[in-house]
mmCIF file of C-alpha atoms in Angstrom:
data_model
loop_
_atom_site.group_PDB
_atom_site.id
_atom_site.type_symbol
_atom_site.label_atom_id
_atom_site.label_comp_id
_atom_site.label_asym_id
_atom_site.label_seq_id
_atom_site.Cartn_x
_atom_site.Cartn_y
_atom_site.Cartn_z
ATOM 1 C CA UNK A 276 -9.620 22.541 -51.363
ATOM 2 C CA UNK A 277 -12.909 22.518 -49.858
ATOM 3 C CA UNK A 278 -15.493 19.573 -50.656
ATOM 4 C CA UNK A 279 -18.000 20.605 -52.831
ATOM 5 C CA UNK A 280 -21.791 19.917 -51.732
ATOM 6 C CA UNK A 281 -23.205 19.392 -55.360
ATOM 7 C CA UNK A 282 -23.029 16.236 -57.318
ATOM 8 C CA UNK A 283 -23.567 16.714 -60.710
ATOM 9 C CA UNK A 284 -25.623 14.225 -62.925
ATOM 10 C CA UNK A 285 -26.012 13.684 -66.845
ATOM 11 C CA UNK A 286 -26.653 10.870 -69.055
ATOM 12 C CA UNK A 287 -23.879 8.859 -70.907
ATOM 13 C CA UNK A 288 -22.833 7.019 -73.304
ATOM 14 C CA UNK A 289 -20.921 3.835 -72.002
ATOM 15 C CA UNK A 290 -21.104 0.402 -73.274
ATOM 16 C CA UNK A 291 -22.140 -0.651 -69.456
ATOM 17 C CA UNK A 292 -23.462 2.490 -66.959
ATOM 18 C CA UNK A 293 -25.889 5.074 -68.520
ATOM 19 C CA UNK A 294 -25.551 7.913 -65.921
ATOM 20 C CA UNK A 295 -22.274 9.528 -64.039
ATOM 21 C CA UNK A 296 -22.284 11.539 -61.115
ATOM 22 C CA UNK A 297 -19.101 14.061 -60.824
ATOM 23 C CA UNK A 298 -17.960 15.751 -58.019
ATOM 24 C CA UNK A 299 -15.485 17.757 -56.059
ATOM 25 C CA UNK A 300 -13.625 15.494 -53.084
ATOM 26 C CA UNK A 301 -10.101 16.648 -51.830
ATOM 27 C CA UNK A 302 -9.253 19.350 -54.839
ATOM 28 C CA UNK A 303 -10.102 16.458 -57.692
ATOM 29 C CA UNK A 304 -13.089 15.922 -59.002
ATOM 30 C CA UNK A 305 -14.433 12.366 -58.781
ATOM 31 C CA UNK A 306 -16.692 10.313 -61.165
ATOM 32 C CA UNK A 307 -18.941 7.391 -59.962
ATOM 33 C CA UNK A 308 -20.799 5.756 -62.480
ATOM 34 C CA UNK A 309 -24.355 4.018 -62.571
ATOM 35 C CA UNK A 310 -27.192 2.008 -64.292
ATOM 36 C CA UNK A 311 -29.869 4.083 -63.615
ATOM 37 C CA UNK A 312 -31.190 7.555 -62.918
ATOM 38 C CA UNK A 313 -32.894 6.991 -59.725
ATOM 39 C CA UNK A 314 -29.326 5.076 -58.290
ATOM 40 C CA UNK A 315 -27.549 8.214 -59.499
ATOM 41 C CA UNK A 316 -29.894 10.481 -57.313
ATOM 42 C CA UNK A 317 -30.259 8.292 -54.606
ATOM 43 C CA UNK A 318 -26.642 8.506 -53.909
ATOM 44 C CA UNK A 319 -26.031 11.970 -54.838
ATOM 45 C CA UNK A 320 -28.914 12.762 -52.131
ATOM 46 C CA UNK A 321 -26.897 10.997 -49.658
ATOM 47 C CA UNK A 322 -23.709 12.318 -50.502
ATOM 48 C CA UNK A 323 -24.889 16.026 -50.616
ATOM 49 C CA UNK A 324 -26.477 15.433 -46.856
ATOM 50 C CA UNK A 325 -23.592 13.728 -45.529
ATOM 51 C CA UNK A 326 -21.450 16.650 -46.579
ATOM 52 C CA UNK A 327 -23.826 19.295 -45.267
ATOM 53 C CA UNK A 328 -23.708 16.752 -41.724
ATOM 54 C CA UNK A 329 -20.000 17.008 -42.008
ATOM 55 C CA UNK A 330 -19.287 20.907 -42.867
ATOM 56 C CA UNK A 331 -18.124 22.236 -46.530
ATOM 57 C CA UNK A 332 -14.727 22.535 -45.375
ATOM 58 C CA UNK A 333 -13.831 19.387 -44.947
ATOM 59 C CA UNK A 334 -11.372 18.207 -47.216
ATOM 60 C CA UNK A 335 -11.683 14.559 -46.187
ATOM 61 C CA UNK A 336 -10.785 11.929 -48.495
ATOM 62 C CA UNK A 337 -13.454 8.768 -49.326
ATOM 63 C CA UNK A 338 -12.111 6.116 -47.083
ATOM 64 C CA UNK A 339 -11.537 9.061 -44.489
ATOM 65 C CA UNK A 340 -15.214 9.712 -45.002
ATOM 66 C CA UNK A 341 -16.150 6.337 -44.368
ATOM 67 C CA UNK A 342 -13.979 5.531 -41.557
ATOM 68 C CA UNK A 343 -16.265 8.995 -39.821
ATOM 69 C CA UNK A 344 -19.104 7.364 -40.772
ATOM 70 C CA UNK A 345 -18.429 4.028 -38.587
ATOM 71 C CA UNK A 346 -17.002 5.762 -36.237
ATOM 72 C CA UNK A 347 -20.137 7.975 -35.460
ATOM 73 C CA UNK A 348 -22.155 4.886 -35.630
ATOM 74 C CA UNK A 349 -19.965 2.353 -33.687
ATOM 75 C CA UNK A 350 -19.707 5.744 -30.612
ATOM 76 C CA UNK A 351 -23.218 6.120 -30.973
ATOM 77 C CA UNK A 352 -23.807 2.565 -29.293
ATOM 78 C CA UNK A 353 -22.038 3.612 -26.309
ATOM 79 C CA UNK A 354 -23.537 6.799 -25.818
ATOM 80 C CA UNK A 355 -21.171 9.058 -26.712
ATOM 81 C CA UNK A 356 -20.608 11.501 -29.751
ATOM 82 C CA UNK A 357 -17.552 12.134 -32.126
ATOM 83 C CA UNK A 358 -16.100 15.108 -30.049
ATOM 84 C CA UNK A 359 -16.318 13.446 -26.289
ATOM 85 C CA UNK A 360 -14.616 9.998 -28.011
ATOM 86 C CA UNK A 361 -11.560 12.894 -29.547
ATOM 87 C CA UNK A 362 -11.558 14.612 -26.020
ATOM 88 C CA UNK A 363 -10.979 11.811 -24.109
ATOM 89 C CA UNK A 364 -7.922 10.406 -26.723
ATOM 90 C CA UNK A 365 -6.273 12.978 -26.978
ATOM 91 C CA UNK A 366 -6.115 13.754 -22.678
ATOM 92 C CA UNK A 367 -5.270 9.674 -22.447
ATOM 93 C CA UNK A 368 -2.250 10.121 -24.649
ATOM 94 C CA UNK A 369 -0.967 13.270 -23.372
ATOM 95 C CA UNK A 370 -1.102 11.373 -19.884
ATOM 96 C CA UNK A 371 0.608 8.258 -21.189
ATOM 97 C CA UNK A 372 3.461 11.267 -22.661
ATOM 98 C CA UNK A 373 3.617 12.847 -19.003
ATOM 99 C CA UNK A 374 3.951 9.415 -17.171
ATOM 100 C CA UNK A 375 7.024 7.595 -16.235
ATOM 101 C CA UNK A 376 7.585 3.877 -15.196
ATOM 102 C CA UNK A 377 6.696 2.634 -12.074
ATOM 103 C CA UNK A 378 10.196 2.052 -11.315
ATOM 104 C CA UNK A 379 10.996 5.689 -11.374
ATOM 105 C CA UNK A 380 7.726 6.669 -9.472
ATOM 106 C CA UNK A 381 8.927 4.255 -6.558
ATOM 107 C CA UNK A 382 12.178 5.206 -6.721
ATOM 108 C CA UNK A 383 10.942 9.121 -6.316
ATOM 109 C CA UNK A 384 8.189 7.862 -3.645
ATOM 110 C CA UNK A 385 10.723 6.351 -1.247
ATOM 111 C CA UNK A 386 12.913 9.044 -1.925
ATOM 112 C CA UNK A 387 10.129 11.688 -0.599
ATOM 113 C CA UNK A 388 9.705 9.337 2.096
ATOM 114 C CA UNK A 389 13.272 8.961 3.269
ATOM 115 C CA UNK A 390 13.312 13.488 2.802
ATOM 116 C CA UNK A 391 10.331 14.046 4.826
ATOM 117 C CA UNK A 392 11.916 12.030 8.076
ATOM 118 C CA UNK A 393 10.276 8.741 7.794
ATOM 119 C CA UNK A 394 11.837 6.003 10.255
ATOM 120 C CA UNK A 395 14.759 3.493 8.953
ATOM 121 C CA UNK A 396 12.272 0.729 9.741
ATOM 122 C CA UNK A 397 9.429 2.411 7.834
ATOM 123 C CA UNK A 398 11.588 3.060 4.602
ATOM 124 C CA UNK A 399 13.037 -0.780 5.164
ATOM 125 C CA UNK A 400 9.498 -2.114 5.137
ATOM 126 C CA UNK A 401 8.368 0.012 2.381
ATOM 127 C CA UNK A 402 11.482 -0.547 0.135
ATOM 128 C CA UNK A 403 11.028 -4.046 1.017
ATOM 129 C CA UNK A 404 7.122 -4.612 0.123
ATOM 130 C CA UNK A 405 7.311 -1.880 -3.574
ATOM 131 C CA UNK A 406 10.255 -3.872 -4.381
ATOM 132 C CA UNK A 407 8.251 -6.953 -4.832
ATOM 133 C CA UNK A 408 5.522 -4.752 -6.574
ATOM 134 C CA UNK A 409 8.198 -3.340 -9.009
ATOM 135 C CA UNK A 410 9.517 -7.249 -10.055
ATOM 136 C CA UNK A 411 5.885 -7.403 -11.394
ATOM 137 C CA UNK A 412 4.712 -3.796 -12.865
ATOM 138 C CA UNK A 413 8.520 -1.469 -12.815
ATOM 139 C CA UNK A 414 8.609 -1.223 -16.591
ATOM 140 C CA UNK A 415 4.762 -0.044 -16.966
ATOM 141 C CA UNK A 416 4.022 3.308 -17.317
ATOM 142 C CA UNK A 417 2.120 4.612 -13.747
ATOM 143 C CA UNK A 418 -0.986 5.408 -15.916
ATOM 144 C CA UNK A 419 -1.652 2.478 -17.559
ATOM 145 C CA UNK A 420 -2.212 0.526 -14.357
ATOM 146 C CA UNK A 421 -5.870 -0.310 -13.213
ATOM 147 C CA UNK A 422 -7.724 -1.898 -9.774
ATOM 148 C CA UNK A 423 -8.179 -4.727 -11.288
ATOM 149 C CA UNK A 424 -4.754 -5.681 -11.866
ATOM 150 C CA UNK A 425 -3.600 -4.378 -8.651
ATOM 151 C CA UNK A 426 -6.068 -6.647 -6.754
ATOM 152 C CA UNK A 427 -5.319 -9.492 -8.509
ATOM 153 C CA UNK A 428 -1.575 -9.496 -7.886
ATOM 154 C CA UNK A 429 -2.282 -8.635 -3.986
ATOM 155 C CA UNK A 430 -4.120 -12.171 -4.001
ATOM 156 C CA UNK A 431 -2.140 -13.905 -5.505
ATOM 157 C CA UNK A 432 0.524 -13.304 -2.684
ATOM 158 C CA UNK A 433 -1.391 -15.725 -0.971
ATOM 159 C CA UNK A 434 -0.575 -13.297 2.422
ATOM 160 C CA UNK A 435 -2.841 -12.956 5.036
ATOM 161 C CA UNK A 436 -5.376 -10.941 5.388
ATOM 162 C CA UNK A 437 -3.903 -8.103 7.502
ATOM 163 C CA UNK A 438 -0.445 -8.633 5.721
ATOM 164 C CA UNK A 439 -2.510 -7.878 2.414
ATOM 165 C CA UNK A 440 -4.106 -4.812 3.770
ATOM 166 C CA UNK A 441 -0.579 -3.622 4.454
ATOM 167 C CA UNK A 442 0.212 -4.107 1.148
ATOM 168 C CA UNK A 443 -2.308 -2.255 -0.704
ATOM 169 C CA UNK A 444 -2.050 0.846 2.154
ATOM 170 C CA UNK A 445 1.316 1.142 0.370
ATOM 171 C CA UNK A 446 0.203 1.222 -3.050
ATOM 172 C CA UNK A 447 -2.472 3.592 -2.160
ATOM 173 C CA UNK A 448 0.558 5.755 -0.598
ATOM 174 C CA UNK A 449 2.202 5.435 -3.621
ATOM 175 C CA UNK A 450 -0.035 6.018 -5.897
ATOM 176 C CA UNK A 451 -1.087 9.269 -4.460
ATOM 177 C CA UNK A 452 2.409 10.401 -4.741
ATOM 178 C CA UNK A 453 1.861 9.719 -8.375
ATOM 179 C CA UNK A 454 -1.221 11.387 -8.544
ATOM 180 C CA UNK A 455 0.465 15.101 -6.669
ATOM 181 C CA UNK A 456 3.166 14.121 -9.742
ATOM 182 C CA UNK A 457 0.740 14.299 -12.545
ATOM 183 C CA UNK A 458 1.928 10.760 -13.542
ATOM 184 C CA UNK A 459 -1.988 9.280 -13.223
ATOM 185 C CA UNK A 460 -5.600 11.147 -13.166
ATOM 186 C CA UNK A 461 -6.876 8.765 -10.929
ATOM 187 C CA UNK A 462 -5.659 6.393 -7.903
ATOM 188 C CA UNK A 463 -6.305 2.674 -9.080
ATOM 189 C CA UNK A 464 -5.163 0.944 -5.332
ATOM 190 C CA UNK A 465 -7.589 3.341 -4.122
ATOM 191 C CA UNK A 466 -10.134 1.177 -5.083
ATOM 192 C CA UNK A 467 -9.002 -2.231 -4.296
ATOM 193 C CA UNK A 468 -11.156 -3.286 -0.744
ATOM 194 C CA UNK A 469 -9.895 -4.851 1.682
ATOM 195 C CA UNK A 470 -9.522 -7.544 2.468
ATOM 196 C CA UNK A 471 -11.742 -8.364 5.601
ATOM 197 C CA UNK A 472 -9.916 -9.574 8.758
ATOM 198 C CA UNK A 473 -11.092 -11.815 11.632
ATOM 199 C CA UNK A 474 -10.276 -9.967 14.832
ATOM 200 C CA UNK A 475 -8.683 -11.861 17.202
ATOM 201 C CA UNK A 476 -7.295 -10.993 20.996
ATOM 202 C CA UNK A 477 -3.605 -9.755 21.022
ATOM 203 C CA UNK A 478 -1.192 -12.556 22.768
ATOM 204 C CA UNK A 479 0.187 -11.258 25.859
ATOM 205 C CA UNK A 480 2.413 -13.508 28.882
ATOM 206 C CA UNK A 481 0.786 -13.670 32.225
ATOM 207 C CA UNK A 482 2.534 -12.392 34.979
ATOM 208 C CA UNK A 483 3.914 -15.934 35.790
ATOM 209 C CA UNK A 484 5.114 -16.631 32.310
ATOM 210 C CA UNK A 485 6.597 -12.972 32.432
ATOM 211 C CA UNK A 486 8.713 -13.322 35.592
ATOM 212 C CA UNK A 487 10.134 -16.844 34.209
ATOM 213 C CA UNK A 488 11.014 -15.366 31.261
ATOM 214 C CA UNK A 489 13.293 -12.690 32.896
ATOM 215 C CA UNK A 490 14.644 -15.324 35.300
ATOM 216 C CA UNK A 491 15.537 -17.744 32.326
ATOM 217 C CA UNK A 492 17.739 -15.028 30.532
ATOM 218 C CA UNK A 493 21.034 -14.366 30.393
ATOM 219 C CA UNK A 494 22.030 -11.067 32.079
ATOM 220 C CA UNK A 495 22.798 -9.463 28.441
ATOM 221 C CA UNK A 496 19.228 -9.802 27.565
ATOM 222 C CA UNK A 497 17.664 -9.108 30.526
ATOM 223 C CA UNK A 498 17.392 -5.604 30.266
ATOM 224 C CA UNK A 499 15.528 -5.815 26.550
ATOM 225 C CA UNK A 500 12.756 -8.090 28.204
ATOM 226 C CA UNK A 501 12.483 -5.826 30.624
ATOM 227 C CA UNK A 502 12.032 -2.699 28.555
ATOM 228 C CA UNK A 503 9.765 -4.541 26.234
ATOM 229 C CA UNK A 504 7.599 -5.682 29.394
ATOM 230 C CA UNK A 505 7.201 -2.503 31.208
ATOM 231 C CA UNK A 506 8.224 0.059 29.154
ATOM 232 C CA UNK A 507 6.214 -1.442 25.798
ATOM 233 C CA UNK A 508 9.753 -0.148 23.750
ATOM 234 C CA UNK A 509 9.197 -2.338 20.015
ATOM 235 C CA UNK A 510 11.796 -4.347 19.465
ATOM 236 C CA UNK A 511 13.021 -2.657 16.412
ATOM 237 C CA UNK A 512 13.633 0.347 18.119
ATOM 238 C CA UNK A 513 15.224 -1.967 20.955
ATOM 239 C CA UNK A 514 17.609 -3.421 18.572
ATOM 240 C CA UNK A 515 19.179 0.372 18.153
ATOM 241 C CA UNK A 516 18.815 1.429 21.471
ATOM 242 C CA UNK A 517 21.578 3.111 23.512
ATOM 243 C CA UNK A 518 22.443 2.922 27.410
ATOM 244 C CA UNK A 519 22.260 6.572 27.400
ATOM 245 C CA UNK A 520 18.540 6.967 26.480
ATOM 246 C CA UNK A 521 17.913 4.925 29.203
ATOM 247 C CA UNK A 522 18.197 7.715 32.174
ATOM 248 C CA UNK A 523 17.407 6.029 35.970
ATOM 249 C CA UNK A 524 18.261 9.293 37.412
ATOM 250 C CA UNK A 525 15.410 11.376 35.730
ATOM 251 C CA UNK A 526 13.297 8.091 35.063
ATOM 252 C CA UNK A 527 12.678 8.246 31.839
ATOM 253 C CA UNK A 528 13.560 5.951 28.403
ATOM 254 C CA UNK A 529 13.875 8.597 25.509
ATOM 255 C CA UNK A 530 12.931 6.823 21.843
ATOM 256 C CA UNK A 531 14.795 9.283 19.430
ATOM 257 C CA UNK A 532 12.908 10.199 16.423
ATOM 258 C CA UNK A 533 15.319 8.501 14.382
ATOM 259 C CA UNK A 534 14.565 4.943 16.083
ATOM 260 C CA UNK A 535 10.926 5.058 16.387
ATOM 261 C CA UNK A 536 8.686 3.898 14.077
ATOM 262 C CA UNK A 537 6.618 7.121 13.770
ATOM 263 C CA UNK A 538 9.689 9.060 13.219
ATOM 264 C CA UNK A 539 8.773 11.130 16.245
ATOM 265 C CA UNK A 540 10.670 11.060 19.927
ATOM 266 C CA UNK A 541 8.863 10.016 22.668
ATOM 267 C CA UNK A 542 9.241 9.691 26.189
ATOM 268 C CA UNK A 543 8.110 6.675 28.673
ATOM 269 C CA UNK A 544 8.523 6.420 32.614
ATOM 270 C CA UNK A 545 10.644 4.314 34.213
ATOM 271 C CA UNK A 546 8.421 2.736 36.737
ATOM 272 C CA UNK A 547 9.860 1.201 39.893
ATOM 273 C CA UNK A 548 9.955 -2.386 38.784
ATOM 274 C CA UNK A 549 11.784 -1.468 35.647
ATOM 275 C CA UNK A 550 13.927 0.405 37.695
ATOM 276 C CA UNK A 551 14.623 -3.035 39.664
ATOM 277 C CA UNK A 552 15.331 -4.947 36.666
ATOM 278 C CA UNK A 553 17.495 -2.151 34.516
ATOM 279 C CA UNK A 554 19.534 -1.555 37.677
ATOM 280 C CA UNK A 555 20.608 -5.379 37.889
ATOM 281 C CA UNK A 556 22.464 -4.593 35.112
ATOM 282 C CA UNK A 557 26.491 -4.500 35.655
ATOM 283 C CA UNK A 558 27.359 -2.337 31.883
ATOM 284 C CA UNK A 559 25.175 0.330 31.335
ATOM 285 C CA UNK A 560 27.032 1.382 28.228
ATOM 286 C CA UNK A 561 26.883 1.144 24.793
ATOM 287 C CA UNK A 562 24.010 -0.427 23.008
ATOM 288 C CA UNK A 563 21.258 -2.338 25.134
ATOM 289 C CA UNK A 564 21.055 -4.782 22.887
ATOM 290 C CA UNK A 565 23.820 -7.400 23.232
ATOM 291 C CA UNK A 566 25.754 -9.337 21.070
ATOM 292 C CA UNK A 567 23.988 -12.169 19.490
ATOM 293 C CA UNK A 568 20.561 -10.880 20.932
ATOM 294 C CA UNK A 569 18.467 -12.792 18.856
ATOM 295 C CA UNK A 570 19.882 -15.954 19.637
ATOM 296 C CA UNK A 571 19.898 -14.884 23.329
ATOM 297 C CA UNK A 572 16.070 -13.607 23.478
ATOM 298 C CA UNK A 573 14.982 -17.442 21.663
ATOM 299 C CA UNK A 574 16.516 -19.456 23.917
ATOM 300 C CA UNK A 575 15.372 -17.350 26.887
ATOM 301 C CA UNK A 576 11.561 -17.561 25.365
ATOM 302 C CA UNK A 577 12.269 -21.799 24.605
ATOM 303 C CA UNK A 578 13.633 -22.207 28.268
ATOM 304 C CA UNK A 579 10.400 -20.636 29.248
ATOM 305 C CA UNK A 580 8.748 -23.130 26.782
ATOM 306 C CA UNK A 581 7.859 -20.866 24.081
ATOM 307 C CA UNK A 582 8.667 -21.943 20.820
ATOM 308 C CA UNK A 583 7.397 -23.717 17.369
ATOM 309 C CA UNK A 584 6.264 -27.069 18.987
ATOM 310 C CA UNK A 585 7.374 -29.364 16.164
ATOM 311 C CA UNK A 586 11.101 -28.014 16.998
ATOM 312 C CA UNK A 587 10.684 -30.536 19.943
ATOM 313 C CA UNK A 588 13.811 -32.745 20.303
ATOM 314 C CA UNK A 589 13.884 -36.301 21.022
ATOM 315 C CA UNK A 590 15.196 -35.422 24.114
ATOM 316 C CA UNK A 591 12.829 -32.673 25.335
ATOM 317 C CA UNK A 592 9.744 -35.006 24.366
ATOM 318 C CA UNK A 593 11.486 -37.908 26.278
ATOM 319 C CA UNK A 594 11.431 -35.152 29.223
ATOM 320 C CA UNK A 595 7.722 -34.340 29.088
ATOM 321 C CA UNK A 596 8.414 -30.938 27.616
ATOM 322 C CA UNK A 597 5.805 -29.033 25.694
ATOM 323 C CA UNK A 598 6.424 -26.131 23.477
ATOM 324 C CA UNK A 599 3.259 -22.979 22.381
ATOM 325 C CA UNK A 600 3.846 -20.433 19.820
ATOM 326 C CA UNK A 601 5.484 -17.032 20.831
ATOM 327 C CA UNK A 602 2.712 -14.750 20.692
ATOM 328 C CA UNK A 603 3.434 -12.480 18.454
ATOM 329 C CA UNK A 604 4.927 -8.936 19.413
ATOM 330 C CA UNK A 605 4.396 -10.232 23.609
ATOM 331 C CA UNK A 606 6.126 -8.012 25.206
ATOM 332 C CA UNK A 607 4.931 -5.063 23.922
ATOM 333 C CA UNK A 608 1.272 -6.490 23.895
ATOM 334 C CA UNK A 609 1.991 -7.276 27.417
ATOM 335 C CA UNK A 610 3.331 -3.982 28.136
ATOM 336 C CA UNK A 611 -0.282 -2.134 27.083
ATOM 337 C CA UNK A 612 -2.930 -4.370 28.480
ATOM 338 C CA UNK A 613 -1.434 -4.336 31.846
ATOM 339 C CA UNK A 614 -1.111 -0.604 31.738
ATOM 340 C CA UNK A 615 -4.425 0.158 30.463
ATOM 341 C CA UNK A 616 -5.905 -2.446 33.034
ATOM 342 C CA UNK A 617 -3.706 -0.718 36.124
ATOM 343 C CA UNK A 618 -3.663 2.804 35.618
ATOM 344 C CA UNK A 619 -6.662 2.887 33.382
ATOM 345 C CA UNK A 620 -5.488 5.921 31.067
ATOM 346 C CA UNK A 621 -5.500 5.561 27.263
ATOM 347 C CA UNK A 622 -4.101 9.204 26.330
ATOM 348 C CA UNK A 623 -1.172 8.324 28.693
ATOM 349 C CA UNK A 624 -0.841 5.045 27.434
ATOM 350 C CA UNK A 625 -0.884 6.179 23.789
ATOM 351 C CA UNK A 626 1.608 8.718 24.138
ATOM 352 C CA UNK A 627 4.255 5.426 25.698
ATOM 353 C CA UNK A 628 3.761 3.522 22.938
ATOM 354 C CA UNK A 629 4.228 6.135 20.007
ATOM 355 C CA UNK A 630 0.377 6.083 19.087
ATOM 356 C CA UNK A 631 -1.528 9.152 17.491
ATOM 357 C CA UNK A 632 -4.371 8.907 19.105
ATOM 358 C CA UNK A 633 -5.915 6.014 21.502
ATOM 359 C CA UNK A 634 -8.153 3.939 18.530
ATOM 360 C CA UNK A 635 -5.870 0.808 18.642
ATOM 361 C CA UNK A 636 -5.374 1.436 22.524
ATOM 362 C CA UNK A 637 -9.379 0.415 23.131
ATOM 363 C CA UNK A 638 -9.509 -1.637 19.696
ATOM 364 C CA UNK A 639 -6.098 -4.337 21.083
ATOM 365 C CA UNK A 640 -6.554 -3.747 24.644
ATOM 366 C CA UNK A 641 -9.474 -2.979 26.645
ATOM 367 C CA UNK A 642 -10.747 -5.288 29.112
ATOM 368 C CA UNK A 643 -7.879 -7.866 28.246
ATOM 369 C CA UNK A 644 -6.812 -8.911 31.197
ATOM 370 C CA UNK A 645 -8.377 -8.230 34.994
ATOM 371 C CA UNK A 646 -7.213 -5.340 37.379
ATOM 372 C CA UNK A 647 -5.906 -8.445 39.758
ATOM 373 C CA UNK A 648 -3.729 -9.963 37.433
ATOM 374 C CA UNK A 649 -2.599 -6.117 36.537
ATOM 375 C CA UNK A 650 -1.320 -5.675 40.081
ATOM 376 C CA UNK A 651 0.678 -8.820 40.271
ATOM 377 C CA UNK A 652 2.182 -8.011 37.285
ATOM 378 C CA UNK A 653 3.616 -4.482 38.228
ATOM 379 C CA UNK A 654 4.800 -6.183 41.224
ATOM 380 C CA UNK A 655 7.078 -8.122 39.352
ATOM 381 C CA UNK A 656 10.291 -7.200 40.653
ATOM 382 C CA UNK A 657 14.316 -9.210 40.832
ATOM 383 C CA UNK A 658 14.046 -11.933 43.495
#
């Protein structure tokens, strides 16, 4: 029943309220009594305006009534009225009702990934970095997670900076999968910074420290080294490498899609020092990389005297022998300053290494090393 606008007011007799106001509130009518004649019409005033405010079909109850009443005043604080406050709870729970857990939007995400031909090493990295992201936020629902939380649990890795940024650029992936889904309105890694990184020059081996490296290995790992100097192959996609993508006759190393890191094939020359090394080679069959290659490449690189210096043994630093840090990802380092600095061609040079474009080719390598030094170092050749 609709709520009546009128409140009706006549005199009584009552051992403690002379005047009662009746009337109509959900179907019933309703009494309120008072003391005086001016209280009576003070509130009936009120009462008569708030239902014009509110519309004579309501059918709202008293402590519905109020609970509009604080509402309006508690929105108006912030700005905003009674129908943008309903708008905006009603689309935030049907988003919580078409979300799912993050769990199930990561599962779906590397799923996608794995369908659209991403590399084995991509999806390993990726499982490998939303895994730790799930421990913290799988049973959540995708929507309910915000920037701020997402920034805070990135620094409190306690990761470097760049390891950080590869962090969130996975999140941000994954949220926009989330976002195509309908799971989330909005993309909350998005707008996490990052974090800022001190630049420093890529570690590469001079042509000296090259060519005792590839004399202080073993013959099985010989040939890796020597891809990973001058043919800039990564050493994840060395670890899967066959003999038979590695064809002297036509001079070229074929990356299939599969193995690279981009997912695409690729093709890089074999130039005539490569050739020199790959052909000292007696099995050229099979995988190139040998049994126990990791333990072969480290004690090549520590004969050479790269490794953690506090490994030092009594016995080495009773010899006078010093150990320096591997720089990290050498070879391949090595591999793109030297070509850049001999055959000064960045499109060609991004196309060996897998790149998309040549960005990181003048961001990592230009002007690293001198044209000199370049020379020597495609000279390097089997004594």
């Amino acid at each position: 029943m609709a709520l009546g606008t009128k409140v009706n007011i006549r005199r009584i007799s009552h051992p403690r309220y002379k005047w009662l106001a009746t009337f109509q509130d959900g179907g019933s009518v309703r009494k309120k009594y008072f003391s005086t004649k001016t209280g009576a019409e003070d509130w009936a005033a009120k009462r008569e305006q708030e239902t014009l405010d509110y519309g004579t079909g309501s059918s709202l109850a008293e402590d519905e009534r109020s609970a509009v009443l604080e509402l309006r005043s508690r929105l108006s604080q912030v700005g905003l009225s009674v129908r943008q406050a309903l708008d905006f709870a009603i689309g935030h729970h049907l988003q919580l009702q078409s979300s799912v857990p993050v769990s199930q939007l990561i599962e779906e995400f590397q799923r996608e990934k794995r369908d659209s031909g991403a590399s084995v090493r991509y999806c390993q990295d990726l499982r490998s970095r939303l895994g730790r992201f799930e421990r913290n936020f799988g049973d959540r629902q995708v929507s309910t997670i915000t920037s701020i939380e997402i920034e805070e649990w990135l620094r409190k890795l306690n990761l470097s900076p760049v390891s950080q940024n590869n962090f969130r650029r996975h999140l941000v992936g994954l949220f926009n999968s989330a976002k195509r889904r309908k799971y989330c309105e909005s993309n909350p890694a998005s707008d996490v910074p990052n974090t800022k990184t001190v630049k420093k020059p890529v570690g590469i081996l001079t042509p000296v420290e090259a060519v005792r490296l590839l004399a202080n290995a073993s013959a099985p790992i010989r040939p890796v080294i020597a891809l990973g100097l001058f043919a800039g192959v990564r050493m994840e996609e060395l670890e899967r490498l066959q003999w038979e993508s590695v064809d002297l006759a036509n001079g070229f190393v074929t990356i299939p899609a599969e193995q690279a890191k981009s997912a695409k094939r690729r093709l890089i020359p074999i130039r005539d020092n490569l050739r020199a090394w790959l052909e000292k080679s007696p099995d050229r069959s099979g995988a190139v990389w040998p049994s126990k290659g990791r333990d072969l490449l480290r004690k090549a690189k520590r004969t050479t005297g790269f490794a953690i210096p506090s490994s030092l043994t009594k016995k080495e630093k009773a010899a006078g022998i010093t150990l320096i840090p591997w720089p990290n990802n050498a070879l391949r380092h090595s591999f793109a300053s030297y070509h850049l600095a001999k055959f000064k061609n960045a499109s060609e040079l991004a196309l060996e290494m897998g790149h998309a474009d040549n960005n990181m080719i003048f961001q990592h390598y230009r002007e690293l090393v001198h044209p000199s030094e370049a020379e020597k170092y495609w000279d390097l050749v089997p004594a």
